[in-house]
Amino acid sequence: MNWIARTLHPLWILGVLHTTAVFGQAETGLIAHWRFAPEHQLGNKVKPLFGGPDVTFDGPVRFTKDPLPPRVELPGQNESLRVAEDLSKALLPVRDMSAEAWVRVDRPMRWGGILTVIQDNGEFERGWVLGFVNSNFSFGLASETARKLTYTTAAAPFETNRWFHVIGTYDGTNQLLYVNGEIAGQSREQAGNLLYPPKAPVVIGAYQDDDEHHRLVGAIHEVRLYRRALAPDEIKTRYEKRRGDFPEPAPTPKRLELAYGPFVDWRDRSSAVVTWETDEPMPTRLELEAPLGAKRVLGSGMVSKRHEVRMTDLRPNLEHGYRIVGPSTDGVGLQSRRYVFDSSFYYEPVIAPGAETARTMSSTFEIAQCILKQTGVRDGYCLVLGATDGGLAVELVRQSRLDVVVIDSDATRVAAARKTLDQAGIYGVRASVHLAENAELPYGDLVANLIVSESALVSGAPPPFGASEVSRLLRPVGGSLVMGSSNAGARSQRAKWVTWLKAGKLESATFSDRDGLWIHLERGRLEGAGEWSHQYGSTDNTSCSQDDLVQGELQVAWWGDPGPRPMPDRGNRNPAPLSVNGRLFVQGNRILFGLDAYNGAILWSLSAPEVRRANVTRDCSNMAAAGNRLYVAHGRYCLGIDGQTGERRHRFEVVENTSPGAFEWGFVAASNEWLIGSRQKKDAHYLGDDGEWYEDYSPEQISRVTSDRLFSLDPESGAVRWTYRGGVILNSTITIADGMVLFLESRNPEAMAAPSNRLSHEQLTDQYLVALDLRTGKQLWDKGHDLSACQFMTYLVYSQNTAIITGTDKDKKYHTFAFSAPAPNRPGGDDLESAIPGRLLWSDVHKEDKGHHSGHLQHPLVVGTAFYSDQRSFDLTTGKLLRTDLPERRGCGVMSAAKNSIFFRHYFHGMWDLTTNKRSQFEGIRTGCWLGLIPAGGMLLAPESSAGCSCTHAIQTSVGYVPKSLVKR
Amino acid sequence: MIDPTPFRRCLRLLFVATSLSFSLGASDWPTYRGDYARTGVTVDPLPDKLAEAWVWKSPNSPQPAWQGEAKWDGYNKVFDMKPRQIFDRAFHAVIADGHVYFGSSADDKVYCLDAQSGRERWSFFTEGPVRLAPTIADGRLYVGSDDGCVYCLESKTGVVVWRTRATPKDRRIPGNGRLISNWPVRTSIVVQDGLAITSAGMFPSEGVHLIALDAKTGKERWRQIQTDLPAQGYLLASKSRLYVPAGRNNPAVCDIADGKRLRVVEGSGGTYALLTGDMLVFGPGKTGQLGAVEEGQTDQLASFQGHHMIVTATRSYLHSDTELSALDRARYLEIARQRRTLSAQQSAIAKQLKKLGEKPENEVARLKLKAELTALGTKIDSATQAMETSLVWKVPCRWPDSLVLAGETVVAGGDGGVVGFQARDGSIAWQLPVSGHAYGIAAVSGSLYISTDSGSIHCLRAAPTRADADKNP
């Protein structure tokens, strides 16, 4: 390459001379000509070859001519190239104009700019922009007549990493875009003088106005601006004269499709391990982009299917780009898509000094070890009731991930404990000491994962706080109390403990006198608490958790991370959070979180850049939870993640994966007995990467994601139990209840033969409601029905032998169809009409009630025998309209329900009490634009989902609410 | 000698600014950014050469409550959204009577260091993270904590004078990763006219308490409960007004005599704010803009691309991600006011036009109003362009985290360093390294105290001369 550069260099000099002679000062109408060659750079300015003004640059730009052509390399970070801060200082064309550039774009983007002077703020559209839209060059402008921007865009996409000659011209009537000398787009919507905004910067290499700043990733050789429209033949000549100066791009690397991963697991604050797998053994490495653009290639490049690389020296709180690169063949590289790892998202507790070094096996060390081992508690909050010197807290911190709070009523002991913890380097960040002001403990109920007593270790007696105070603090589903002493006289205190426990109604505690006297108690589930294990509550899709506790007045129980930064934009209709077994699972933007549902402690996080799904309105979630496991669909696999630790313990492969990489895991549902999945062709899912709102009636937004196989696996062994092969299954309708799997499928041969599993509703004709036996996968019955009115979306919910299909047509009318769907083992009543499978029980058509913010996309819910849809409720089995006076819900989300309340976004987190018919809301905090409020475990859980909202909602955080009726404090 | 109160200091600085006299010194920096207007200005000049005198390091770095904004607003295509709640990324220091005071969000303590040596004089445990700098007034230190209490300590000894729980109930729950009060104190303390004013509470649905305590005894004088906005950030105060930042939302303006809400100003939210005369400037909104609202108004007089501002009688210094600029303040304001008047006229005419509807009989009136609108539009455009002429200088600046004015030096803090710019022309006078992002700068008597997100406080003062070196071999 170097010899080529040396050889070409004199030609470039000749080229420059030639260009100047031909197009230089003699050029008619030329306003300015900037060439971004190192020799024209002076300080942070680039001097124009002709005209002016200077271009001022800032940020990590790089001027180079090695290899040719001379250019400025733009990383697309925080750089800027400004012709003028404001257009008033630039000599801009009045009407006729041409903007010309030699440019190389390395990354397509929604709005890209090459030379721009623009304001596009709502309806205020002024100026012009030579740039690109996604992968297509474009030229947009506003004239005094049209007073809005119109774009002419090249039909053919540009190739990244290749040099292009791009010109936009306008002569007062005709707006033309030229790419490589040819007309690529034309518009005649504008007329008259250019319409400029009062204020706008004139910039190169970015699309910038008051609201937006999108920086080009690539390089620019030169830019010219004219006050005349260059003629087509003139443009062609210019292109032909220079095209030889721009080398062909290096061969585009082939896409390396990973078989599995990548996943990033933190090791410490500055290092993390990336793992991935390839289908074939090959040497791969990881190319890491530091935040300022420097690249490092990591890994040994060993030939293997499984690969692991440690990223070190990660700077905190910055985005790091990376990709997996494989071996070159025939000079063509192999690389994965580019991923981003954000080192802000580090949620591990501060490591106590001394935690990882050898320690004296003190009795306190052993006691802490024994407590943690016996209870299995490792995360969350630990209360130490009664202090001596804080030593137990130090050991608990060193041996676990707990945040420890010591409380005592004696100021001297409190001071001593503080000193111990402070000297251990953990005060505040891992442990703290509170002075009790009275016999009542100040903490909110259900908060503690572990309660112990340091004073009891010495005295052998119960702590100086009542057992009733202690019992209310234990977190349900595993919160543990362990107290006692190994002292010789400890056993003599048994009577005191019995009395203490009885006063707190903790008689179920067990005693152990093998080594002194120890008391152990583990709190079980809250009676009446429900779970939210799947996208719409459970696999019946009723959006009701059956939680009997979440009702009445609620209060904040906890708040904290994750905040908005790791979350996807609110409007992408993202998968709902889930909560089972006292845990809360949240899907961020390619990052997963496990939290303690009762105190918000982050149990784990996992950066998984291939885990992403949006527009679940037309698809299904990629998550399900059952028991202690979270299932996550990931490429061709479904992962079984340990809900407590985040470890990836199981991996299930999609059935009939006949060609590696051809199919993906679609639907996922799980119980402790089965795992149901679906197979679909690769890349059918929506990803929401371009800020789509998925609210409009367009094929890009409303096409359904479908599957061609439905199957059941053993969740332990992974053995396939059955596979269903029928029509094209609509993912949004798969419903499991009462021993049945229900769904809608299209039997249109065209849909079944389509190369993609993302299909328009026009393709999905000939629809059938199908019921399978959950145990065997055998078809129980099917029923064809005309569901063509369900155009925006199609939902299916099941409750009490009734399957209800809902959708809206393009005029936003709701169409509802209720079918009899008797459970296979339904006792008696076979003479009833409702016992005939697939019989239409009732239907309804009505215009959406809300008229804005997804009013036409509402997912229904079922509470008791009432079917709630839009702002109405119907009798589930008869269709009788029960009420139309449901409170207005202003926001863009959908409803969720418990037995006694409905939750939704009004302006803020909103709640509607079904017993009092009163609406309330929690001011200052909002949810996202799908399902973000889930009632489970006696709590209302609202992980942050408003991210991206540029509104001034005062608080963006995850929060858990608890009913006041359930707690004392 | 401890300065009487930050408010009196503020008045003095205002006097200094308006009288164009820079003969007075300000020997203390008794509250965040020096005074309750949060001006970040001291008339004390800095020496020509500075060097690090000492550095205090926390075992653990600050633990901010909030991680930052979302990465983008997909619907509106807004990228690089600015964090609107930056108030606790460093241990912001205040300085009085030769001592440096600060609170720690890492170990819940309040610290007092000797300003000369950096040695610890005393420390005091609260029961939750201390997120905002204390206030020193009349020999006492006032500070709030996430434990829900307001503390008054003797500033020389750290001995408790009084401690008052800010809300009637003591309920502690997990909040931002710690077991803290349901009503954490997340605003600073304003001590004025015998009152210590602050707030407690995060969630409006739980009640956010704005309270005034007797500064001597800690007894409650008044209490207002907000149910629509939280209170987070540094309070600002004038003689008659209290300005309450509301996290991501816009600040509320209250009567300082009783805390009653007067209005909530319009803007794009944020906890950064300063008071300049009768004008509140705050931001940074979603895109890094400061809005200026005049007393008695809710709507903005002007907005500026940037996230910090320093105001003197003649100049405004504006600090953005990449630039530092100086504006002719009087000219800018004059044109901004003209522009606002024109905008108001434009809105009124637009309303009239809308009222006329599409009826044919109103055609003449419609045409007249449309012509007026066009003329006003032209005038507004001209005014907008004229505002640009108030720019005195502009220089690149890659230190965007903090900004103060000390004498004739504009000091900016950023990643790994602080830089002094000459106020007259924006040229760089000096540059010194610090560990981490310099989110806090306090300037007193020719010394700078830089607080960083690594948990360090760097004291920079006059570099030793050769004579000094000879004296101390």
Tab-separated table of N, CA, C and O in Angstrom, chain A residues 797 799-800 802 804-807 813-818 841-849 858-886 889 895 902 912 914:
chain	number	residue	atom	x	y	z
A	797	VAL	N	-56.444	-13.877	24.186
A	797	VAL	CA	-56.380	-14.138	25.622
A	797	VAL	C	-57.327	-15.293	25.934
A	797	VAL	O	-58.290	-15.539	25.194
A	799	SER	N	-59.496	-17.258	29.168
A	799	SER	CA	-59.906	-17.379	30.560
A	799	SER	C	-61.223	-18.146	30.607
A	799	SER	O	-62.128	-17.902	29.792
A	800	GLN	N	-61.316	-19.037	31.527
A	800	GLN	CA	-62.573	-19.733	31.820
A	800	GLN	C	-63.258	-20.284	30.560
A	800	GLN	O	-64.387	-19.921	30.244
A	802	THR	N	-62.888	-19.682	27.551
A	802	THR	CA	-63.198	-18.713	26.499
A	802	THR	C	-61.903	-18.139	25.926
A	802	THR	O	-61.024	-17.716	26.691
A	804	ILE	N	-60.503	-15.217	23.458
A	804	ILE	CA	-60.980	-13.966	22.867
A	804	ILE	C	-59.882	-13.349	22.002
A	804	ILE	O	-58.752	-13.150	22.455
A	805	ILE	N	-60.265	-13.063	20.771
A	805	ILE	CA	-59.339	-12.449	19.818
A	805	ILE	C	-59.719	-10.984	19.675
A	805	ILE	O	-60.895	-10.643	19.553
A	806	THR	N	-58.712	-10.124	19.713
A	806	THR	CA	-58.955	-8.686	19.571
A	806	THR	C	-57.984	-8.089	18.565
A	806	THR	O	-56.833	-8.518	18.492
A	807	GLY	N	-58.462	-7.086	17.867
A	807	GLY	CA	-57.586	-6.326	16.977
A	807	GLY	C	-58.319	-5.087	16.531
A	807	GLY	O	-59.531	-4.960	16.745
A	813	LYS	N	-61.072	0.853	14.665
A	813	LYS	CA	-62.229	0.233	15.313
A	813	LYS	C	-61.767	-1.080	15.921
A	813	LYS	O	-61.089	-1.879	15.256
A	814	TYR	N	-62.167	-1.293	17.153
A	814	TYR	CA	-61.854	-2.564	17.810
A	814	TYR	C	-62.803	-3.647	17.326
A	814	TYR	O	-64.021	-3.460	17.303
A	815	HIS	N	-62.238	-4.810	16.989
A	815	HIS	CA	-63.026	-5.988	16.632
A	815	HIS	C	-62.682	-7.078	17.632
A	815	HIS	O	-61.515	-7.425	17.801
A	816	THR	N	-63.701	-7.577	18.270
A	816	THR	CA	-63.486	-8.584	19.310
A	816	THR	C	-64.329	-9.821	18.980
A	816	THR	O	-65.512	-9.703	18.637
A	817	PHE	N	-63.698	-10.986	19.094
A	817	PHE	CA	-64.376	-12.254	18.810
A	817	PHE	C	-64.097	-13.215	19.961
A	817	PHE	O	-62.930	-13.505	20.242
A	818	ALA	N	-65.170	-13.673	20.609
A	818	ALA	CA	-64.997	-14.614	21.723
A	818	ALA	C	-65.444	-16.007	21.272
A	818	ALA	O	-66.557	-16.177	20.755
A	841	LEU	N	-68.910	-17.233	20.500
A	841	LEU	CA	-69.843	-16.934	21.593
A	841	LEU	C	-70.399	-15.520	21.483
A	841	LEU	O	-71.566	-15.277	21.699
A	842	TRP	N	-69.543	-14.578	21.173
A	842	TRP	CA	-69.996	-13.205	20.995
A	842	TRP	C	-68.934	-12.410	20.245
A	842	TRP	O	-67.784	-12.852	20.147
A	843	SER	N	-69.321	-11.278	19.749
A	843	SER	CA	-68.356	-10.397	19.079
A	843	SER	C	-68.784	-8.959	19.315
A	843	SER	O	-69.925	-8.683	19.704
A	844	ASP	N	-67.878	-8.067	19.082
A	844	ASP	CA	-68.166	-6.650	19.299
A	844	ASP	C	-67.314	-5.823	18.341
A	844	ASP	O	-66.183	-6.186	18.023
A	845	VAL	N	-67.891	-4.738	17.891
A	845	VAL	CA	-67.139	-3.763	17.092
A	845	VAL	C	-67.408	-2.386	17.678
A	845	VAL	O	-68.558	-2.022	17.907
A	846	HIS	N	-66.355	-1.662	17.979
A	846	HIS	CA	-66.558	-0.270	18.402
A	846	HIS	C	-65.340	0.556	18.052
A	846	HIS	O	-64.224	0.043	17.976
A	847	LYS	N	-65.563	1.829	17.855
A	847	LYS	CA	-64.478	2.755	17.555
A	847	LYS	C	-63.661	2.962	18.826
A	847	LYS	O	-64.220	3.033	19.920
A	848	GLU	N	-62.346	3.051	18.688
A	848	GLU	CA	-61.509	3.237	19.882
A	848	GLU	C	-62.010	4.434	20.686
A	848	GLU	O	-62.434	5.444	20.122
A	849	ASP	N	-61.956	4.302	22.002
A	849	ASP	CA	-62.487	5.353	22.852
A	849	ASP	C	-61.487	6.466	23.103
A	849	ASP	O	-61.860	7.608	23.329
A	858	GLN	N	-54.542	-1.147	22.474
A	858	GLN	CA	-54.618	-1.658	23.835
A	858	GLN	C	-54.762	-3.177	23.881
A	858	GLN	O	-55.614	-3.757	23.202
A	859	HIS	N	-53.917	-3.792	24.695
A	859	HIS	CA	-54.046	-5.231	24.935
A	859	HIS	C	-55.116	-5.416	26.007
A	859	HIS	O	-55.122	-4.714	27.007
A	860	PRO	N	-56.017	-6.364	25.793
A	860	PRO	CA	-57.087	-6.537	26.784
A	860	PRO	C	-56.590	-7.198	28.058
A	860	PRO	O	-55.469	-7.719	28.106
A	861	LEU	N	-57.428	-7.195	29.068
A	861	LEU	CA	-57.128	-7.958	30.270
A	861	LEU	C	-58.409	-8.557	30.818
A	861	LEU	O	-59.515	-8.125	30.473
A	862	VAL	N	-58.244	-9.549	31.645
A	862	VAL	CA	-59.393	-10.222	32.248
A	862	VAL	C	-59.209	-10.199	33.761
A	862	VAL	O	-58.167	-10.610	34.280
A	863	VAL	N	-60.211	-9.676	34.446
A	863	VAL	CA	-60.220	-9.714	35.908
A	863	VAL	C	-61.531	-10.373	36.321
A	863	VAL	O	-62.610	-9.865	35.978
A	864	GLY	N	-61.428	-11.476	37.006
A	864	GLY	CA	-62.637	-12.220	37.370
A	864	GLY	C	-63.355	-12.674	36.113
A	864	GLY	O	-62.777	-13.347	35.255
A	865	THR	N	-64.607	-12.257	35.977
A	865	THR	CA	-65.375	-12.655	34.794
A	865	THR	C	-65.538	-11.495	33.819
A	865	THR	O	-66.361	-11.556	32.907
A	866	ALA	N	-64.764	-10.433	34.051
A	866	ALA	CA	-64.878	-9.257	33.175
A	866	ALA	C	-63.709	-9.189	32.205
A	866	ALA	O	-62.553	-9.397	32.588
A	867	PHE	N	-64.046	-8.933	30.966
A	867	PHE	CA	-63.043	-8.759	29.908
A	867	PHE	C	-62.931	-7.258	29.641
A	867	PHE	O	-63.905	-6.604	29.270
A	868	TYR	N	-61.746	-6.698	29.883
A	868	TYR	CA	-61.520	-5.262	29.708
A	868	TYR	C	-60.755	-5.036	28.404
A	868	TYR	O	-59.707	-5.628	28.184
A	869	SER	N	-61.325	-4.189	27.585
A	869	SER	CA	-60.646	-3.883	26.336
A	869	SER	C	-60.891	-2.420	26.022
A	869	SER	O	-62.019	-1.931	26.185
A	870	ASP	N	-59.841	-1.734	25.566
A	870	ASP	CA	-59.964	-0.307	25.311
A	870	ASP	C	-60.446	0.339	26.617
A	870	ASP	O	-59.856	0.121	27.658
A	871	GLN	N	-61.522	1.067	26.605
A	871	GLN	CA	-62.021	1.652	27.847
A	871	GLN	C	-63.375	1.068	28.241
A	871	GLN	O	-64.198	1.734	28.864
A	872	ARG	N	-63.594	-0.181	27.864
A	872	ARG	CA	-64.873	-0.830	28.143
A	872	ARG	C	-64.630	-2.150	28.859
A	872	ARG	O	-63.536	-2.704	28.808
A	873	SER	N	-65.697	-2.650	29.460
A	873	SER	CA	-65.597	-4.015	29.963
A	873	SER	C	-66.842	-4.794	29.555
A	873	SER	O	-67.941	-4.241	29.442
A	874	PHE	N	-66.613	-6.066	29.323
A	874	PHE	CA	-67.647	-6.973	28.843
A	874	PHE	C	-67.685	-8.198	29.742
A	874	PHE	O	-66.655	-8.579	30.319
A	875	ASP	N	-68.869	-8.815	29.800
A	875	ASP	CA	-68.917	-10.119	30.454
A	875	ASP	C	-68.117	-11.090	29.588
A	875	ASP	O	-68.321	-11.180	28.375
A	876	LEU	N	-67.221	-11.802	30.233
A	876	LEU	CA	-66.276	-12.653	29.510
A	876	LEU	C	-66.973	-13.665	28.608
A	876	LEU	O	-66.560	-13.871	27.460
A	877	THR	N	-68.018	-14.275	29.106
A	877	THR	CA	-68.620	-15.375	28.345
A	877	THR	C	-69.809	-14.955	27.496
A	877	THR	O	-70.110	-15.598	26.493
A	878	THR	N	-70.485	-13.868	27.893
A	878	THR	CA	-71.679	-13.482	27.115
A	878	THR	C	-71.430	-12.271	26.231
A	878	THR	O	-72.185	-12.009	25.299
A	879	GLY	N	-70.416	-11.507	26.559
A	879	GLY	CA	-70.148	-10.311	25.770
A	879	GLY	C	-71.011	-9.125	26.158
A	879	GLY	O	-70.929	-8.056	25.540
A	880	LYS	N	-71.792	-9.290	27.194
A	880	LYS	CA	-72.646	-8.174	27.626
A	880	LYS	C	-71.746	-7.006	28.040
A	880	LYS	O	-70.784	-7.179	28.788
A	881	LEU	N	-72.089	-5.838	27.515
A	881	LEU	CA	-71.297	-4.653	27.852
A	881	LEU	C	-71.566	-4.290	29.303
A	881	LEU	O	-72.712	-4.004	29.679
A	882	LEU	N	-70.546	-4.332	30.100
A	882	LEU	CA	-70.734	-4.078	31.531
A	882	LEU	C	-70.583	-2.598	31.865
A	882	LEU	O	-71.304	-2.055	32.670
A	883	ARG	N	-69.628	-1.963	31.241
A	883	ARG	CA	-69.435	-0.542	31.547
A	883	ARG	C	-68.586	0.128	30.467
A	883	ARG	O	-67.791	-0.518	29.793
A	884	THR	N	-68.796	1.410	30.355
A	884	THR	CA	-67.990	2.204	29.410
A	884	THR	C	-67.386	3.405	30.128
A	884	THR	O	-66.903	4.330	29.488
A	885	ASP	N	-67.463	3.371	31.449
A	885	ASP	CA	-67.034	4.553	32.206
A	885	ASP	C	-65.661	4.373	32.838
A	885	ASP	O	-65.366	4.940	33.872
A	886	LEU	N	-64.846	3.542	32.217
A	886	LEU	CA	-63.517	3.366	32.784
A	886	LEU	C	-62.750	4.667	32.682
A	886	LEU	O	-62.903	5.418	31.721
A	889	ARG	N	-57.140	6.915	30.283
A	889	ARG	CA	-55.719	6.684	30.486
A	889	ARG	C	-55.006	7.491	29.421
A	889	ARG	O	-55.093	7.181	28.242
A	895	MET	N	-52.603	-1.663	29.873
A	895	MET	CA	-53.011	-1.943	31.246
A	895	MET	C	-52.426	-3.265	31.738
A	895	MET	O	-52.148	-4.172	30.973
A	902	ILE	N	-56.376	-2.121	38.648
A	902	ILE	CA	-55.801	-2.069	37.303
A	902	ILE	C	-54.733	-0.986	37.295
A	902	ILE	O	-54.895	0.066	37.930
A	912	TRP	N	-56.054	2.177	39.137
A	912	TRP	CA	-57.503	2.285	39.235
A	912	TRP	C	-57.969	1.189	40.178
A	912	TRP	O	-57.775	0.006	39.914
A	914	LEU	N	-60.446	-1.158	41.664
A	914	LEU	CA	-61.705	-1.726	41.171
A	914	LEU	C	-62.796	-1.762	42.235
A	914	LEU	O	-63.977	-1.836	41.911
